[in-house]
PDB file of C-alpha atoms in Angstrom:
ATOM      1  CA  MET D   1      24.879   9.081 -28.615  1.00  0.00           C
ATOM      2  CA  ILE D   2      26.088   5.729 -29.858  1.00  0.00           C
ATOM      3  CA  LEU D   3      25.402   2.951 -27.401  1.00  0.00           C
ATOM      4  CA  THR D   4      28.728   1.248 -27.030  1.00  0.00           C
ATOM      5  CA  ARG D   5      29.330  -1.659 -24.694  1.00  0.00           C
ATOM      6  CA  ARG D   6      30.997   0.697 -22.230  1.00  0.00           C
ATOM      7  CA  ASN D   7      28.095   3.203 -22.334  1.00  0.00           C
ATOM      8  CA  PHE D   8      25.637   0.347 -21.865  1.00  0.00           C
ATOM      9  CA  LEU D   9      27.519  -0.887 -18.785  1.00  0.00           C
ATOM     10  CA  VAL D  10      27.601   2.622 -17.277  1.00  0.00           C
ATOM     11  CA  VAL D  11      23.851   3.076 -17.814  1.00  0.00           C
ATOM     12  CA  ALA D  12      23.098  -0.406 -16.444  1.00  0.00           C
ATOM     13  CA  ALA D  13      25.272   0.128 -13.373  1.00  0.00           C
ATOM     14  CA  THR D  14      23.594   3.471 -12.666  1.00  0.00           C
ATOM     15  CA  ALA D  15      20.036   2.226 -13.204  1.00  0.00           C
ATOM     16  CA  ALA D  16      20.303  -1.066 -11.298  1.00  0.00           C
ATOM     17  CA  PRO D  17      20.289   0.405  -7.752  1.00  0.00           C
ATOM     18  CA  ALA D  18      17.369   2.679  -8.620  1.00  0.00           C
ATOM     19  CA  LEU D  19      15.343  -0.201 -10.052  1.00  0.00           C
ATOM     20  CA  ALA D  20      16.164  -2.410  -7.070  1.00  0.00           C
ATOM     21  CA  ALA D  21      14.752   0.236  -4.716  1.00  0.00           C
ATOM     22  CA  LEU D  22      11.310   0.050  -6.345  1.00  0.00           C
ATOM     23  CA  PRO D  23       8.827  -2.269  -4.615  1.00  0.00           C
ATOM     24  CA  ALA D  24       8.242  -5.329  -6.731  1.00  0.00           C
ATOM     25  CA  ALA D  25       4.771  -6.639  -7.406  1.00  0.00           C
ATOM     26  CA  ALA D  26       4.353 -10.370  -7.662  1.00  0.00           C
ATOM     27  CA  ALA D  27       3.396 -11.715 -11.063  1.00  0.00           C
ATOM     28  CA  GLY D  28      -0.335 -11.285 -11.580  1.00  0.00           C
ATOM     29  CA  GLU D  29      -0.684  -9.065  -8.516  1.00  0.00           C
ATOM     30  CA  THR D  30      -2.642  -5.821  -8.673  1.00  0.00           C
ATOM     31  CA  VAL D  31      -1.267  -2.933  -6.606  1.00  0.00           C
ATOM     32  CA  ILE D  32      -3.617  -0.266  -5.263  1.00  0.00           C
ATOM     33  CA  ASP D  33      -2.262   2.926  -3.720  1.00  0.00           C
ATOM     34  CA  VAL D  34      -4.486   3.967  -0.815  1.00  0.00           C
ATOM     35  CA  SER D  35      -4.546   7.425   0.776  1.00  0.00           C
ATOM     36  CA  LEU D  36      -6.112   7.902   4.210  1.00  0.00           C
ATOM     37  CA  TRP D  37      -6.957  11.592   4.504  1.00  0.00           C
ATOM     38  CA  ASP D  38      -8.772  14.096   6.679  1.00  0.00           C
ATOM     39  CA  ASP D  39      -9.567  17.802   6.614  1.00  0.00           C
ATOM     40  CA  PRO D  40      -9.184  19.316  10.103  1.00  0.00           C
ATOM     41  CA  ASN D  41     -10.804  22.550   8.893  1.00  0.00           C
ATOM     42  CA  LYS D  42     -14.225  20.910   8.532  1.00  0.00           C
ATOM     43  CA  ASP D  43     -16.568  19.881  11.332  1.00  0.00           C
ATOM     44  CA  THR D  44     -16.835  16.129  11.961  1.00  0.00           C
ATOM     45  CA  PRO D  45     -20.200  14.901  10.656  1.00  0.00           C
ATOM     46  CA  THR D  46     -21.946  11.671  11.621  1.00  0.00           C
ATOM     47  CA  GLY D  47     -24.135   9.186   9.779  1.00  0.00           C
ATOM     48  CA  LEU D  48     -21.951   9.001   6.661  1.00  0.00           C
ATOM     49  CA  GLY D  49     -21.118   5.302   6.832  1.00  0.00           C
ATOM     50  CA  TYR D  50     -21.897   3.045   3.879  1.00  0.00           C
ATOM     51  CA  GLY D  51     -25.660   2.738   3.381  1.00  0.00           C
ATOM     52  CA  MET D  52     -26.466   5.226   6.148  1.00  0.00           C
ATOM     53  CA  GLY D  53     -27.812   7.775   3.661  1.00  0.00           C
ATOM     54  CA  GLY D  54     -25.887  10.851   4.812  1.00  0.00           C
ATOM     55  CA  ASP D  55     -24.633  13.700   2.623  1.00  0.00           C
ATOM     56  CA  MET D  56     -21.113  12.587   1.630  1.00  0.00           C
ATOM     57  CA  SER D  57     -20.229  16.138   0.509  1.00  0.00           C
ATOM     58  CA  LYS D  58     -19.946  16.928   4.235  1.00  0.00           C
ATOM     59  CA  ALA D  59     -17.307  14.221   4.836  1.00  0.00           C
ATOM     60  CA  ASN D  60     -14.148  15.517   6.467  1.00  0.00           C
ATOM     61  CA  MET D  61     -12.316  12.180   6.204  1.00  0.00           C
ATOM     62  CA  GLY D  62     -11.978   9.655   3.458  1.00  0.00           C
ATOM     63  CA  ILE D  63     -10.120   6.908   1.676  1.00  0.00           C
ATOM     64  CA  LYS D  64      -8.861   7.523  -1.842  1.00  0.00           C
ATOM     65  CA  VAL D  65      -7.730   4.594  -4.013  1.00  0.00           C
ATOM     66  CA  SER D  66      -5.682   4.650  -7.205  1.00  0.00           C
ATOM     67  CA  GLN D  67      -8.224   2.334  -8.829  1.00  0.00           C
ATOM     68  CA  ALA D  68     -11.728   1.411  -7.728  1.00  0.00           C
ATOM     69  CA  GLU D  69     -12.029  -1.679  -9.938  1.00  0.00           C
ATOM     70  CA  VAL D  70      -9.540  -4.549 -10.183  1.00  0.00           C
ATOM     71  CA  THR D  71      -9.286  -8.099 -11.468  1.00  0.00           C
ATOM     72  CA  ALA D  72      -9.824 -10.978  -9.049  1.00  0.00           C
ATOM     73  CA  GLY D  73      -6.698 -12.470  -7.524  1.00  0.00           C
ATOM     74  CA  HIS D  74      -3.860 -11.119  -5.426  1.00  0.00           C
ATOM     75  CA  VAL D  75      -4.420  -7.464  -4.548  1.00  0.00           C
ATOM     76  CA  ALA D  76      -1.713  -5.526  -2.720  1.00  0.00           C
ATOM     77  CA  PHE D  77      -2.787  -2.407  -0.868  1.00  0.00           C
ATOM     78  CA  LYS D  78      -0.028   0.196  -0.375  1.00  0.00           C
ATOM     79  CA  VAL D  79      -1.524   2.423   2.327  1.00  0.00           C
ATOM     80  CA  THR D  80      -0.355   5.900   3.350  1.00  0.00           C
ATOM     81  CA  ASN D  81      -1.791   7.957   6.195  1.00  0.00           C
ATOM     82  CA  ASP D  82      -1.753  11.403   4.577  1.00  0.00           C
ATOM     83  CA  SER D  83      -3.091  13.103   7.699  1.00  0.00           C
ATOM     84  CA  LYS D  84      -0.991  15.750   9.412  1.00  0.00           C
ATOM     85  CA  ASP D  85      -2.178  14.909  12.930  1.00  0.00           C
ATOM     86  CA  MET D  86      -4.608  11.957  13.093  1.00  0.00           C
ATOM     87  CA  ILE D  87      -4.131   8.208  13.369  1.00  0.00           C
ATOM     88  CA  HIS D  88      -6.027   6.217  10.700  1.00  0.00           C
ATOM     89  CA  GLU D  89      -6.307   2.587   9.633  1.00  0.00           C
ATOM     90  CA  MET D  90      -7.717   0.612   6.706  1.00  0.00           C
ATOM     91  CA  VAL D  91      -9.925  -2.449   7.187  1.00  0.00           C
ATOM     92  CA  VAL D  92     -11.219  -4.592   4.293  1.00  0.00           C
ATOM     93  CA  SER D  93     -14.583  -6.385   4.444  1.00  0.00           C
ATOM     94  CA  PRO D  94     -16.831  -7.871   1.765  1.00  0.00           C
ATOM     95  CA  ILE D  95     -20.081  -6.069   0.995  1.00  0.00           C
ATOM     96  CA  LYS D  96     -22.654  -8.759   1.622  1.00  0.00           C
ATOM     97  CA  GLU D  97     -25.667  -6.753   0.441  1.00  0.00           C
ATOM     98  CA  THR D  98     -25.310  -3.656  -1.763  1.00  0.00           C
ATOM     99  CA  GLY D  99     -26.479  -0.496  -0.017  1.00  0.00           C
ATOM    100  CA  LYS D 100     -27.065  -2.187   3.342  1.00  0.00           C
ATOM    101  CA  PRO D 101     -25.185  -0.564   6.262  1.00  0.00           C
ATOM    102  CA  LEU D 102     -22.402  -2.531   7.908  1.00  0.00           C
ATOM    103  CA  PRO D 103     -23.014  -3.916  11.419  1.00  0.00           C
ATOM    104  CA  TYR D 104     -22.396  -0.883  13.626  1.00  0.00           C
ATOM    105  CA  ASP D 105     -22.045  -0.285  17.367  1.00  0.00           C
ATOM    106  CA  ALA D 106     -23.379   3.237  17.925  1.00  0.00           C
ATOM    107  CA  ASP D 107     -22.084   3.320  21.526  1.00  0.00           C
ATOM    108  CA  LEU D 108     -18.508   2.641  20.377  1.00  0.00           C
ATOM    109  CA  ASP D 109     -19.034   4.580  17.112  1.00  0.00           C
ATOM    110  CA  LYS D 110     -17.385   1.717  15.196  1.00  0.00           C
ATOM    111  CA  VAL D 111     -18.142  -1.061  12.738  1.00  0.00           C
ATOM    112  CA  ILE D 112     -18.397  -4.497  14.357  1.00  0.00           C
ATOM    113  CA  GLU D 113     -15.541  -5.958  12.326  1.00  0.00           C
ATOM    114  CA  ASP D 114     -16.196  -9.652  12.997  1.00  0.00           C
ATOM    115  CA  ASP D 115     -19.843  -9.313  11.958  1.00  0.00           C
ATOM    116  CA  ALA D 116     -18.825  -7.326   8.861  1.00  0.00           C
ATOM    117  CA  GLY D 117     -16.554 -10.154   7.703  1.00  0.00           C
ATOM    118  CA  HIS D 118     -13.192  -8.495   8.388  1.00  0.00           C
ATOM    119  CA  LEU D 119     -10.618  -9.879   5.895  1.00  0.00           C
ATOM    120  CA  GLY D 120      -7.538  -7.961   7.008  1.00  0.00           C
ATOM    121  CA  GLU D 121      -6.299  -4.525   7.930  1.00  0.00           C
ATOM    122  CA  VAL D 122      -3.461  -2.070   8.094  1.00  0.00           C
ATOM    123  CA  ALA D 123      -3.861  -1.025  11.725  1.00  0.00           C
ATOM    124  CA  GLU D 124      -3.341   2.343  13.388  1.00  0.00           C
ATOM    125  CA  LEU D 125      -0.948   4.294  11.167  1.00  0.00           C
ATOM    126  CA  ASP D 126       0.504   7.454  12.655  1.00  0.00           C
ATOM    127  CA  PRO D 127       0.456  10.570  10.452  1.00  0.00           C
ATOM    128  CA  GLY D 128       2.750  10.095   7.458  1.00  0.00           C
ATOM    129  CA  GLN D 129       3.248   6.391   8.165  1.00  0.00           C
ATOM    130  CA  LYS D 130       2.849   3.697   5.491  1.00  0.00           C
ATOM    131  CA  GLY D 131       1.702   0.096   5.621  1.00  0.00           C
ATOM    132  CA  GLY D 132       0.661  -2.729   3.359  1.00  0.00           C
ATOM    133  CA  LEU D 133      -1.730  -5.623   3.038  1.00  0.00           C
ATOM    134  CA  THR D 134      -2.103  -8.308   0.362  1.00  0.00           C
ATOM    135  CA  LEU D 135      -5.315 -10.290  -0.025  1.00  0.00           C
ATOM    136  CA  ASP D 136      -6.596 -12.871  -2.495  1.00  0.00           C
ATOM    137  CA  LEU D 137      -9.928 -11.333  -3.540  1.00  0.00           C
ATOM    138  CA  LYS D 138     -12.732 -13.076  -5.403  1.00  0.00           C
ATOM    139  CA  PRO D 139     -15.204 -11.219  -7.659  1.00  0.00           C
ATOM    140  CA  GLY D 140     -17.561  -8.992  -5.698  1.00  0.00           C
ATOM    141  CA  GLN D 141     -17.634  -5.690  -3.884  1.00  0.00           C
ATOM    142  CA  TYR D 142     -15.498  -4.850  -0.877  1.00  0.00           C
ATOM    143  CA  ILE D 143     -15.473  -1.908   1.471  1.00  0.00           C
ATOM    144  CA  LEU D 144     -12.286  -0.277   2.726  1.00  0.00           C
ATOM    145  CA  TYR D 145     -12.897   1.702   5.887  1.00  0.00           C
ATOM    146  CA  CYS D 146     -11.232   3.294   8.878  1.00  0.00           C
ATOM    147  CA  ASN D 147     -12.556   1.893  12.143  1.00  0.00           C
ATOM    148  CA  ILE D 148     -11.000   4.369  14.556  1.00  0.00           C
ATOM    149  CA  PRO D 149     -14.020   5.582  16.599  1.00  0.00           C
ATOM    150  CA  ALA D 150     -16.146   8.125  14.656  1.00  0.00           C
ATOM    151  CA  HIS D 151     -14.038   7.930  11.463  1.00  0.00           C
ATOM    152  CA  TYR D 152     -16.277   5.526   9.516  1.00  0.00           C
ATOM    153  CA  GLY D 153     -19.376   7.540  10.415  1.00  0.00           C
ATOM    154  CA  ALA D 154     -17.557  10.703   9.288  1.00  0.00           C
ATOM    155  CA  GLY D 155     -17.274   9.256   5.772  1.00  0.00           C
ATOM    156  CA  MET D 156     -13.963   7.413   5.900  1.00  0.00           C
ATOM    157  CA  TRP D 157     -14.724   4.521   3.536  1.00  0.00           C
ATOM    158  CA  THR D 158     -14.707   3.586  -0.146  1.00  0.00           C
ATOM    159  CA  VAL D 159     -15.930   0.687  -2.273  1.00  0.00           C
ATOM    160  CA  LEU D 160     -13.662  -1.577  -4.313  1.00  0.00           C
ATOM    161  CA  THR D 161     -15.134  -3.693  -7.122  1.00  0.00           C
ATOM    162  CA  VAL D 162     -13.369  -6.932  -8.015  1.00  0.00           C
ATOM    163  CA  LYS D 163     -14.231  -8.466 -11.422  1.00  0.00           C
TER     164      LYS D 163
END
């Protein structure tokens, strides 16, 4: 096909609405797709939080990221609750000491967010719902976790490295 001016205009007119519908990332911004998932067919384990030493192969919940290492600067998290029937959330905190468990309230079965250095969150997403969060992250390690009671301890966390 020869690209005439008319053909070019037809292609441009057709493509423009589709391109406009795509979410735009700011210049220099890293976008991470985040999936909050669970497997209702597995029993809910405990003691699988970061640094707790549990067997992560038993986890029936988790957080999957499109990339586990990013460059420092603006990081946009595009979060999807891929569960069929459970509410989940994503909280971001810095890891202050590698391998050390986060401050945890066993009675509430939750991380103590203020003590963990909570930087932001995408709160309580219903099944299938999406949300977003953009943070300016410095080099270091960060933990993404769900702080709905019992979810963190069931293995619903992941580590993000910022270089």
